[in-house]
Amino acid sequence: MDKVMRMSSEKGVVIFTKSSCCLCYAVQILFRDLRVQPTIHEIDNDPDCREIEKALLRLGCSTAVPAVFVGGKLVGSTNEVMSLHLSGSLVPLIKPYQSILY
Amino acid sequence: MNSTSTHFVPPRRVGIYEPVHQFGMWGESFKSNISNGTMNTPNHIIIPNNQKLDNNVSEDTSHGTAGTPHMFDQEASTSRHPDKIQRRLAQNREAARKSRLRKKAYVQQLETSRLKLIQLEQELDRARQQGFYVGNGIDTNSLGFSETMNPGIAAFEMEYGHWVEEQNRQICELRTVLHGHINDIELRSLVENAMKHYFELFRMKSSAAKADVFFVMSGMWRTSAERFFLWIGGFRPSDLLKVLLPHFDVLTDQQLLDVCNLKQSCQQAEDALTQGMEKLQHTLADCVAAGQLGEGSYIPQVNSAMDRLEALVSFVNQADHLRHETLQQMYRILTTRQAARGLLALGEYFQRLRALSSSWATRHREPTLSIATPGTAAIFRRGTASATSTSSSFHGVRIQHQVSARVPAAATISSSSPKPSVVMMSKREAELKEIRSKTTEQLQEEVVDLKGELFMLRLQKSARNEFKSSDFRRMKKQVARMLTVKREREIKEGIKKRLSRKLDRQWKKSIVPRPPPSLKKLQEEEAAEEAAEAAKSA
C-alpha cells in the first residue's frame, strides 16, 4: 500500500500498467500524443503485484490497471482519462509535465 | 383389491397397486422425472393412470395425492397367482410406464424446439424486411435447445430493432418541430430524450458485448453500409464531428474554440484506442501462433488466447464510452437549438446509410427502382405507369396489366412505414395510390369505363370467344376500390348515408353510355386496317 503511495507521489504522470493489458498501452499512446512522458510501472513484473492491484482498487479505480496519477493525485482509469480529455480538462492538468519539443 | 393412492412400489415390494385417475399427476411426475434427471426414481413418483389397467379403477380420486408419495404396502389378495408371474407383470407395467414417460418427455422437447424455430424464423423475416442482417446466432448451430443459442444476442437484436424504430420516430419529430415553432423548454426535453436514447444504445451494446463480443465487433446487427464505416463495434466519434460540424453556420468564438479542442482530443483518444486494438491483435496472433504450428495439439494456446480475448470486451466498452463522451461534450458546447439540428443531421445521416444498404442489396433485383425518399419513389413509379397506360390503367381484355410487370410481387415493404428505406410497394398499394391520386370526377369516369369493359367481357363470354375469366374479378374489385375511395372522401366531407345514396342515384341516372376503351381500341384498329387497305387498293 505504501509502495503504491510512494510510487504514485512521484513527480509527473505515473501510470500503473500490466504488460498484457492493451488498454494500458492505449493510454500510454494517448499520453505520448500529448507530449507527456509518463512513468510506467508494470505491476506484473513486481513481486507485490496482487497487493498493488488491491491497493489500486481500494483507492477507487474501476479497474486496477491502467491507473493514472498526476502529480500524486489519482485521476482514475481509462474511463476517467477519456472523459477528462474530451471535456478539455486533461491538458491543463498535465500542462506542467508536457515537454516543449515536437 | 384395496383402494389406494398411487405409488411406484419398488421391485422388492411386489404387490398389485392401483393407478389413480389423476391426470394432473402427469405434470407432476414429468417434472419430478426431469428434476431427478433420470426416469428411474423409485421412491417418489406418483404414477399417472394407465387406461389399460382399467380393472383397478376405483375410489382413488378421493385421495388428493398431489405430492404425498407414501409407500403403501400392498399385499395382493390375488395370492393365487404365483409370485413370479406377478413380479413379471409388475415389472412389465413399470417398463411400459417408464417408456411412456420417456416418450412424453421427448415429445415435449420436440415441441419446444419447434416453437423456438418458428419464433426465430419470424424474427428473421422481420429483421430481413427491415434490411438488417441477422447474425451468427442462427447459422452457427443447429436449433436444438435454447442453451446452444445466445439469448443475450437474440434479445439485443430485437432491442436494436426497436431502438431504430424509436430513433426514426424521434428524427421525424425533430424534423417537424424544427420546421415549425417550438419553445426552448420543449425543445430541450426533446434533445435530452434523443441523447438518452443514444446512451441507451451504448448500454445495450455493453450487455451484448458481455454476451458475445465478436458479434458486437462484427457489426452484423447493423446494415451493410454502416458496417463499412465500423470502428470497434460502432461509428467513429471523429466521423460524428465531421458530419455535424458543417451544419452549424453561426458559432460563437468560444464555441469554435471548444469545438476545435474537442475535435483534436477526440481524434487523439480514437488514435490511442486504435493503436491499443492493433497491439491486442498482435498479442493475440502471437498467442495463437505460439509453440509449434503443425503438431496438432493446441489446447494451451487456445486457452491463453481466450484470456486475451477478455480484453476485447473492455475495448468495445471504451469505444462506446468515447462515443458517449463526444455526444455529451457536443451537447454541452452547443445551444439547445443547435443541438437539436445536430441530432437531426446525425440521425438522418444514419438513415441515409441504412437506405443505401437496402438499395445496394436490391440493386440487382429491381433495376428500375430508385432509392430513398417515399416521395420520389412514388413519383417515379407513377410516371412510368402512366407512360405505358392510358388514363385508365385497364387495357381491355387482351392486353396484360402493365403495372404488375413492373412492381415485383416479392417486394412487400409497406409504403406506409415511416422509414425512408427503399420503398417497394406491393401491387395493390401502388394501385391504391393511383386511385387516391385521382379526383372524384375522374373516378366516376373510370368506373363508367370499367363497367363498360365488364359489359364487353360478358359479350365475349356469351359469344364463346376468348376471354380471361380473372378479368371479371379484377375489374369488379377495381370498381369497388374506386367507389370506396369516393365514399371515403364523402365521409370526410361529412356526407351521411342517405345523402350519399341520393347523390349516387343522381349520378347513375346521368350516365351516358359510351364505348369503353377496349372497344374504342378495337374500332380504332379496324379503322386503321380499313384505311390501310383502302390506301393499298387505291
XYZ file of C-alpha atoms in Angstrom:
640
model
C 0.000 0.000 0.000
C 2.765 2.399 0.910
C 4.613 1.249 -2.150
C 1.691 2.457 -4.172
C 1.624 5.752 -2.305
C 5.309 6.155 -2.783
C 5.260 5.338 -6.434
C 2.231 7.433 -7.165
C 3.521 10.533 -5.465
C 6.459 10.701 -7.764
C 6.511 13.816 -9.795
C 4.786 13.876 -13.083
C 2.409 11.436 -14.618
C 2.515 7.928 -13.198
C 0.716 5.041 -14.821
C 0.351 1.553 -13.398
C 0.059 -0.982 -16.175
C 0.270 -4.656 -16.879
C 2.338 -5.869 -19.765
C -0.533 -7.988 -21.032
C -3.077 -5.190 -20.926
C -3.650 -3.462 -24.212
C -5.845 -0.749 -22.782
C -2.844 0.336 -20.773
C -0.931 0.538 -23.996
C -3.665 2.713 -25.473
C -3.453 5.078 -22.518
C 0.305 5.274 -22.896
C -0.102 6.161 -26.557
C -2.539 8.881 -25.631
C -0.157 10.472 -23.210
C 2.620 10.188 -25.706
C 0.479 12.049 -28.207
C 0.035 14.748 -25.610
C 3.767 15.102 -25.397
C 3.998 13.722 -21.887
C 6.494 11.172 -20.727
C 4.690 9.204 -18.079
C 6.427 6.973 -15.589
C 5.231 3.470 -16.272
C 5.134 0.888 -13.524
C 4.446 -2.597 -14.828
C 2.998 -4.248 -11.809
C 3.153 -7.796 -13.103
C 6.916 -7.590 -13.016
C 6.664 -6.588 -9.397
C 6.610 -9.283 -6.700
C 3.811 -7.475 -4.874
C 1.579 -7.475 -7.921
C -1.512 -8.715 -6.107
C -1.135 -6.219 -3.273
C -0.673 -3.338 -5.630
C -3.763 -4.329 -7.556
C -5.811 -4.473 -4.402
C -4.447 -1.147 -3.236
C -5.309 0.483 -6.523
C -8.812 -0.912 -6.416
C -9.235 0.359 -2.899
C -8.077 3.788 -3.934
C -11.024 3.964 -6.222
C -10.062 2.840 -9.696
C -12.803 0.973 -11.508
C -10.193 -1.371 -12.931
C -6.836 -1.853 -11.300
C -4.934 -1.144 -14.483
C -4.406 1.258 -16.079
C -4.287 3.576 -13.100
C -3.192 7.133 -13.781
C -1.804 9.503 -11.180
C -0.931 13.070 -11.995
C 1.192 14.940 -9.512
C 0.431 12.421 -6.804
C -3.328 12.623 -7.208
C -5.382 9.789 -8.601
C -7.031 10.589 -11.905
C -8.572 7.196 -12.445
C -8.793 4.519 -15.070
C -9.296 4.723 -18.813
C -12.860 5.969 -18.498
C -11.921 8.919 -16.376
C -8.941 9.803 -18.512
C -11.039 9.796 -21.680
C -13.800 11.839 -20.130
C -11.349 14.406 -18.847
C -9.602 14.587 -22.147
C -12.740 15.119 -24.162
C -14.005 17.749 -21.820
C -10.708 19.501 -22.214
C -9.603 19.258 -18.611
C -6.820 16.750 -19.077
C -4.461 19.058 -20.908
C -4.380 21.743 -18.212
C -3.747 19.016 -15.655
C -0.684 17.702 -17.399
C 0.492 21.010 -18.743
C 3.347 21.363 -16.290
C 4.638 17.976 -17.383
C 4.371 18.457 -21.082
C 7.619 18.631 -22.955
C 8.011 21.599 -25.189
C 9.583 19.716 -28.032
C 7.874 18.373 -31.134
C -58.496 -55.156 -4.125
C -57.993 -52.336 -1.744
C -58.155 -48.836 -2.899
C -55.005 -46.932 -2.523
C -53.253 -43.902 -3.732
C -50.830 -44.374 -6.486
C -47.242 -45.195 -5.919
C -44.490 -46.913 -7.515
C -43.682 -49.902 -5.428
C -40.056 -50.768 -5.682
C -39.358 -54.127 -7.180
C -38.721 -55.848 -3.923
C -42.106 -54.942 -2.544
C -44.216 -56.630 -5.038
C -47.844 -56.144 -4.949
C -50.674 -55.058 -7.022
C -51.042 -51.393 -6.771
C -53.632 -49.229 -8.241
C -53.052 -46.361 -10.504
C -55.108 -43.347 -9.908
C -57.284 -41.386 -12.218
C -55.234 -38.375 -11.639
C -54.307 -36.899 -14.935
C -52.946 -33.916 -13.184
C -50.231 -36.210 -11.988
C -48.756 -36.274 -15.449
C -47.195 -32.910 -14.971
C -46.014 -33.774 -11.507
C -44.340 -36.962 -12.479
C -42.907 -35.436 -15.595
C -41.399 -32.631 -13.610
C -40.070 -34.881 -10.939
C -38.681 -37.117 -13.594
C -36.853 -34.287 -15.240
C -35.673 -32.834 -11.996
C -34.335 -36.132 -10.860
C -32.600 -36.435 -14.106
C -33.479 -39.996 -14.648
C -36.601 -41.905 -15.379
C -35.908 -44.327 -12.676
C -36.631 -42.890 -9.287
C -38.324 -45.485 -7.345
C -39.430 -43.674 -4.303
C -41.335 -40.553 -5.005
C -43.060 -40.750 -8.294
C -46.771 -40.610 -8.464
C -47.700 -42.760 -11.319
C -50.362 -41.441 -13.603
C -53.157 -43.553 -14.813
C -52.820 -46.144 -17.408
C -56.018 -46.707 -19.196
C -55.134 -50.227 -19.956
C -55.285 -51.096 -16.317
C -58.853 -50.056 -16.033
C -59.733 -53.011 -13.974
C -58.403 -51.261 -10.947
C -60.234 -48.059 -11.333
C -61.918 -47.108 -8.157
C -62.376 -44.609 -5.455
C -58.901 -43.273 -5.615
C -59.996 -39.937 -6.860
C -60.872 -39.045 -3.347
C -57.242 -39.252 -2.494
C -55.807 -35.913 -3.281
C -52.383 -37.285 -3.649
C -50.835 -34.216 -5.067
C -47.419 -34.796 -3.856
C -47.549 -37.007 -0.903
C -45.885 -40.080 -2.070
C -46.023 -42.559 0.649
C -45.165 -46.096 0.385
C -48.129 -48.261 0.895
C -47.623 -51.854 1.470
C -49.928 -53.708 -0.717
C -50.294 -57.366 -0.427
C -52.254 -58.689 -3.284
C -55.353 -60.560 -2.457
C -54.780 -62.498 -5.591
C -52.304 -64.666 -3.874
C -53.423 -67.434 -6.068
C -51.018 -66.154 -8.721
C -47.586 -67.381 -8.157
C -45.171 -64.675 -7.168
C -43.015 -64.935 -10.217
C -45.776 -64.190 -12.653
C -46.901 -61.339 -10.500
C -43.468 -59.886 -10.399
C -43.093 -60.162 -14.111
C -46.402 -58.456 -14.661
C -45.461 -55.659 -12.331
C -42.117 -55.130 -13.945
C -43.744 -55.130 -17.311
C -46.141 -52.499 -16.185
C -43.330 -50.461 -14.856
C -41.323 -50.682 -18.026
C -44.339 -49.658 -20.036
C -44.948 -46.733 -17.771
C -41.361 -45.619 -17.966
C -41.261 -45.776 -21.700
C -44.443 -43.782 -21.892
C -42.923 -41.107 -19.726
C -39.794 -41.035 -21.828
C -41.825 -40.649 -24.943
C -43.765 -37.806 -23.406
C -40.587 -36.027 -22.427
C -39.191 -36.406 -25.916
C -42.342 -35.041 -27.478
C -42.307 -32.075 -25.148
C -38.738 -31.282 -26.077
C -39.621 -31.520 -29.748
C -42.494 -29.134 -29.226
C -40.391 -26.528 -27.500
C -37.754 -26.727 -30.190
C -40.398 -26.354 -32.848
C -41.830 -23.282 -31.190
C -38.400 -21.818 -30.889
C -37.754 -22.457 -34.554
C -40.939 -20.700 -35.551
C -40.101 -17.767 -33.354
C -36.657 -17.437 -34.816
C -37.938 -17.660 -38.348
C -40.360 -14.876 -37.618
C -37.619 -12.731 -36.225
C -35.501 -13.479 -39.241
C -38.246 -12.395 -41.575
C -38.866 -9.265 -39.642
C -35.222 -8.427 -39.500
C -34.740 -9.117 -43.208
C -37.619 -6.860 -44.085
C -36.064 -4.073 -42.178
C -32.881 -4.557 -44.065
C -30.762 -5.911 -41.259
C -28.679 -8.960 -41.444
C -29.499 -11.342 -38.682
C -26.269 -12.542 -37.274
C -24.436 -15.556 -36.189
C -26.825 -16.941 -33.672
C -28.711 -18.877 -36.304
C -26.233 -20.321 -38.684
C -23.547 -21.439 -36.318
C -25.507 -24.198 -34.679
C -28.438 -26.479 -35.068
C -31.611 -25.370 -33.464
C -31.835 -27.947 -30.779
C -32.206 -26.364 -27.420
C -32.090 -22.873 -26.129
C -28.783 -23.497 -24.437
C -26.927 -23.587 -27.713
C -28.217 -20.231 -28.887
C -27.161 -16.979 -27.349
C -30.229 -15.483 -25.722
C -28.353 -12.281 -24.967
C -27.663 -11.713 -28.630
C -31.172 -12.583 -29.746
C -32.528 -10.167 -27.177
C -30.055 -7.492 -28.265
C -31.053 -7.796 -31.894
C -34.697 -7.407 -31.073
C -33.970 -4.473 -28.835
C -31.883 -2.865 -31.532
C -34.744 -3.213 -33.977
C -36.962 -1.349 -31.555
C -34.226 1.191 -30.964
C -34.045 2.003 -34.653
C -37.799 2.390 -34.873
C -37.814 4.745 -31.942
C -34.882 6.610 -33.445
C -36.739 7.145 -36.698
C -39.732 8.379 -34.818
C -37.629 10.849 -32.867
C -35.996 12.106 -36.026
C -39.346 12.725 -37.647
C -40.451 14.573 -34.576
C -37.332 16.718 -34.540
C -37.758 17.488 -38.196
C -41.326 18.676 -37.887
C -40.614 20.581 -34.728
C -37.646 22.414 -36.161
C -39.600 23.449 -39.221
C -42.283 24.893 -37.063
C -42.078 26.878 -33.857
C -41.339 25.378 -30.522
C -40.337 26.915 -27.271
C -36.956 26.208 -25.829
C -38.119 24.156 -22.887
C -39.901 21.609 -25.049
C -37.023 21.541 -27.473
C -34.635 20.926 -24.650
C -36.625 17.975 -23.410
C -36.728 16.563 -26.940
C -32.988 16.926 -27.267
C -32.397 15.317 -23.908
C -34.608 12.407 -24.878
C -32.633 11.931 -28.030
C -29.388 11.961 -26.088
C -30.740 9.471 -23.590
C -31.768 7.285 -26.482
C -28.203 7.140 -27.733
C -26.916 6.398 -24.265
C -29.451 3.619 -24.041
C -27.913 2.104 -27.147
C -24.491 2.117 -25.551
C -25.917 0.371 -22.519
C -27.483 -2.276 -24.707
C -24.222 -2.748 -26.545
C -22.368 -3.173 -23.301
C -24.544 -6.072 -22.195
C -24.446 -7.561 -25.678
C -20.662 -7.358 -25.612
C -20.681 -9.404 -22.443
C -22.810 -11.995 -24.180
C -20.832 -12.164 -27.420
C -18.208 -9.553 -28.085
C -17.398 -10.854 -31.559
C -20.954 -10.306 -32.586
C -20.868 -6.695 -31.497
C -17.486 -6.174 -33.139
C -18.656 -7.692 -36.391
C -21.400 -5.136 -36.722
C -23.711 -7.774 -38.152
C -26.527 -6.145 -36.269
C -26.115 -3.049 -38.394
C -26.740 -2.557 -42.070
C -24.011 -3.135 -44.609
C -23.197 0.487 -45.330
C -22.852 1.231 -41.651
C -20.581 -1.757 -41.344
C -18.286 -0.251 -43.924
C -17.519 2.569 -41.517
C -17.286 0.325 -38.497
C -14.752 1.132 -35.818
C -14.673 -1.121 -32.756
C -18.302 -2.046 -32.968
C -19.839 1.287 -33.962
C -19.363 4.629 -35.614
C -16.178 6.631 -35.320
C -16.520 9.542 -32.898
C -14.411 11.714 -35.180
C -16.793 10.895 -38.029
C -19.603 12.165 -35.888
C -17.927 15.509 -35.556
C -17.076 15.599 -39.240
C -20.719 15.045 -40.145
C -22.086 17.544 -37.687
C -19.786 20.495 -37.925
C -20.637 21.812 -41.389
C -24.236 22.228 -40.274
C -23.501 24.951 -37.799
C -23.018 28.198 -39.576
C -23.172 30.584 -36.665
C -20.876 29.593 -33.832
C -19.541 31.940 -31.227
C -15.811 32.235 -30.851
C -15.898 30.307 -27.609
C -17.887 27.587 -29.300
C -15.470 27.442 -32.181
C -12.573 27.093 -29.810
C -14.306 24.391 -27.807
C -15.240 22.502 -30.905
C -11.697 22.637 -32.204
C -10.383 21.298 -28.936
C -12.994 18.588 -28.860
C -12.127 17.552 -32.365
C -8.478 17.282 -31.508
C -8.908 15.415 -28.259
C -11.449 13.079 -29.825
C -9.034 12.256 -32.593
C -6.244 11.639 -30.113
C -8.337 9.346 -27.981
C -9.506 7.495 -31.048
C -5.974 7.013 -32.285
C -4.891 5.750 -28.889
C -7.664 3.186 -28.859
C -6.901 2.166 -32.424
C -3.301 1.529 -31.577
C -4.327 -0.377 -28.495
C -6.518 -2.576 -30.670
C -3.642 -3.211 -33.016
C -1.493 -4.271 -30.109
C -4.236 -6.590 -28.983
C -4.362 -8.122 -32.428
C -0.611 -8.668 -32.433
C -0.518 -10.223 -28.998
C -3.468 -12.418 -29.849
C -1.856 -13.565 -33.055
C 1.365 -14.300 -31.210
C -0.577 -16.172 -28.589
C -2.390 -18.328 -31.099
C 0.746 -18.981 -33.124
C 2.855 -19.829 -30.072
C 4.698 -23.079 -29.932
C 4.979 -25.382 -32.890
C 2.428 -24.866 -35.590
C 1.585 -28.182 -37.160
C 1.767 -30.518 -34.194
C -1.948 -30.923 -33.982
C -2.344 -30.185 -30.302
C -3.076 -26.643 -29.355
C -5.173 -26.542 -26.255
C -2.804 -24.376 -24.211
C -2.556 -21.814 -26.999
C -6.293 -21.646 -27.331
C -6.680 -21.264 -23.594
C -4.228 -18.436 -23.322
C -5.846 -16.736 -26.297
C -9.161 -16.983 -24.518
C -7.734 -14.984 -21.655
C -6.549 -12.320 -24.022
C -9.907 -12.036 -25.664
C -11.419 -10.785 -22.456
C -9.661 -7.531 -23.203
C -11.788 -7.127 -26.313
C -14.856 -6.514 -24.203
C -13.169 -3.651 -22.421
C -12.132 -2.149 -25.752
C -15.691 -2.191 -27.005
C -16.795 -0.567 -23.776
C -14.109 2.088 -24.070
C -15.084 2.839 -27.646
C -18.704 3.268 -26.628
C -17.605 5.426 -23.724
C -15.742 7.612 -26.181
C -18.849 7.956 -28.331
C -20.884 8.748 -25.269
C -18.478 11.449 -24.160
C -18.251 13.005 -27.600
C -22.006 13.335 -27.766
C -22.092 14.717 -24.252
C -19.488 17.333 -24.997
C -21.212 18.457 -28.178
C -24.390 18.873 -26.203
C -22.525 20.960 -23.688
C -20.920 23.210 -26.261
C -23.942 23.868 -28.438
C -27.138 25.736 -27.736
C -30.352 23.749 -27.492
C -31.467 24.653 -30.989
C -28.076 23.878 -32.456
C -28.018 20.571 -30.619
C -31.457 19.714 -31.987
C -30.347 20.467 -35.510
C -27.187 18.468 -34.946
C -29.076 15.445 -33.672
C -31.417 15.644 -36.614
C -28.481 15.778 -39.011
C -26.791 12.856 -37.302
C -29.932 10.775 -37.288
C -30.613 11.412 -40.919
C -27.025 10.565 -41.790
C -27.530 7.092 -40.370
C -30.908 6.797 -42.031
C -29.274 7.552 -45.343
C -26.637 4.921 -44.692
C -29.359 2.387 -43.953
C -31.244 3.342 -47.094
C -28.032 2.973 -49.051
C -27.621 -0.539 -47.661
C -31.115 -1.586 -48.648
C -30.943 -0.271 -52.139
C -27.484 -1.702 -52.648
C -28.807 -5.068 -51.530
C -31.649 -4.950 -54.019
C -29.869 -3.322 -56.900
C -29.762 -6.491 -58.950
C -33.295 -7.490 -58.254
C -35.086 -4.408 -59.498
C -33.114 -2.044 -61.673
C -35.995 0.354 -62.201
C -36.493 1.105 -58.557
C -34.761 4.135 -57.260
C -33.531 4.903 -53.795
C -34.738 6.637 -50.750
C -37.482 9.039 -50.042
C -41.006 7.741 -50.492
C -41.936 10.851 -52.426
C -39.513 10.330 -55.252
C -40.144 6.621 -55.430
C -43.859 7.130 -55.841
C -43.432 9.787 -58.481
C -41.079 7.613 -60.422
C -43.460 4.722 -60.398
C -46.437 6.788 -61.258
C -44.530 8.310 -64.127
C -43.656 5.011 -65.678
C -47.076 3.588 -65.081
C -48.810 6.411 -66.804
C -46.364 6.324 -69.646
C -47.351 2.843 -70.562
C -51.022 3.007 -69.844
C -53.816 5.242 -70.870
C -55.589 7.345 -68.339
C -57.293 4.242 -67.183
C -54.977 1.542 -66.080
C -57.050 -1.109 -67.789
C -56.189 -2.282 -71.188
C -59.144 -4.307 -72.023
C -59.416 -7.967 -72.305
C -56.405 -8.780 -74.336
C -53.522 -6.764 -73.010
C -51.895 -7.694 -69.747
C -51.983 -5.373 -66.799
C -48.753 -3.446 -67.106
C -48.257 -2.392 -63.536
C -47.922 -5.934 -62.345
C -44.906 -6.476 -64.511
C -43.178 -3.504 -63.020
C -43.594 -3.998 -59.338
C -42.112 -7.276 -58.165
C -44.518 -9.353 -56.235
C -41.843 -10.142 -53.717
C -41.426 -6.582 -52.581
C -43.627 -6.160 -49.629
C -42.313 -3.380 -47.504
C -45.313 -1.334 -46.714
C -45.274 2.123 -48.162
C -46.971 3.414 -45.090
C -43.966 2.680 -42.911
C -42.298 5.834 -41.677
C -38.838 4.583 -42.530
C -37.350 6.101 -45.652
C -35.760 2.869 -46.705
C -36.258 1.805 -50.281
C -39.959 1.938 -50.848
C -41.143 -1.138 -52.593
C -44.869 -1.199 -52.776
C -46.970 -4.189 -53.412
C -49.173 -4.167 -56.443
C -52.268 -3.326 -54.535
C -50.732 -0.456 -52.662
C -49.424 1.034 -55.871
C -52.856 0.817 -57.408
C -54.490 2.311 -54.372
C -52.121 5.204 -54.525
C -53.070 5.773 -58.113
C -56.700 5.658 -57.272
C -56.318 8.068 -54.450
C -54.494 10.484 -56.646
C -57.467 10.896 -58.948
C -60.219 13.413 -58.494
C -63.740 12.297 -57.843
C -64.903 13.110 -61.355
C -62.059 11.120 -62.798
C -63.024 8.247 -60.561
C -66.552 8.367 -61.815
C -65.406 8.314 -65.399
C -63.153 5.398 -64.616
C -65.992 3.490 -63.041
C -68.114 4.033 -66.084
C -65.328 2.810 -68.295
C -64.792 -0.223 -66.167
C -68.397 -1.161 -66.212
C -68.254 -0.857 -69.957
C -65.313 -3.194 -70.004
C -67.202 -5.640 -67.894
C -70.006 -5.461 -70.385
C -67.582 -6.272 -73.187
C -66.315 -9.196 -71.195
C -69.810 -10.526 -70.805
C -70.306 -10.196 -74.548
C -67.175 -12.141 -75.225
C -68.277 -14.806 -72.831
C -71.638 -15.167 -74.433
C -70.099 -15.250 -77.879
C -67.880 -18.073 -76.673
C -64.881 -16.034 -77.606
C -61.567 -15.997 -75.840
C -61.591 -14.095 -72.632
C -59.783 -14.121 -69.326
C -62.037 -15.151 -66.520
C -59.813 -13.469 -63.979
C -60.622 -10.153 -65.555
C -64.150 -10.283 -64.176
C -62.981 -10.457 -60.626
C -60.202 -7.981 -61.144
C -62.351 -5.325 -62.673
C -65.150 -5.719 -60.199
C -62.701 -5.243 -57.402
C -61.231 -2.187 -59.086
C -64.667 -0.703 -59.278
C -65.169 -1.499 -55.633
C -61.919 0.191 -54.717
C -62.720 3.329 -56.562
C -66.169 3.568 -55.126
C -64.716 3.013 -51.686
C -62.261 5.834 -52.122
C -65.052 8.032 -53.425
C -67.202 7.259 -50.416
C -64.239 7.819 -48.076
C -63.851 11.287 -49.430
C -67.551 11.898 -48.996
C -67.368 10.783 -45.405
C -64.530 13.169 -44.804
C -66.717 15.977 -46.030
C -69.420 14.775 -43.718
C -71.979 13.442 -46.139
C -74.088 10.834 -44.440
C -75.537 7.694 -45.897
C -78.883 8.937 -47.084
C -77.465 11.912 -48.870
C -74.737 9.797 -50.364
C -77.240 7.332 -51.727
C -79.245 10.147 -53.221
C -76.224 11.602 -54.958
C -75.281 8.185 -56.158
C -78.685 7.659 -57.696
C -78.498 11.004 -59.407
C -75.129 10.182 -60.861
C -76.247 6.831 -62.113
C -79.175 8.376 -63.826
C -76.950 10.869 -65.515
C -74.549 8.381 -67.030
C -74.367 8.465 -70.743
C -73.415 5.078 -72.076
C -70.350 5.201 -74.181
C -67.977 2.629 -75.565
C -65.298 1.517 -73.133
C -61.649 1.970 -74.022
C -61.220 -1.573 -75.249
C -63.977 -1.175 -77.714
C -62.577 2.155 -78.787
C -59.259 0.476 -79.420
C -60.886 -2.202 -81.478
C -62.699 0.376 -83.506
C -59.559 2.388 -83.986
C -57.679 -0.682 -85.081
C -60.389 -1.573 -87.504
C -60.436 1.921 -88.817
C -56.690 1.803 -89.196
C -56.910 -1.504 -91.022
C -59.539 -0.249 -93.356
C -57.568 2.858 -94.023
C -54.521 0.747 -94.792
C -56.455 -1.474 -97.122
C -58.074 1.456 -98.776
C -54.679 3.027 -99.258
C -53.354 -0.225 -100.701
C -56.106 -0.778 -103.156
C -56.305 2.811 -104.186
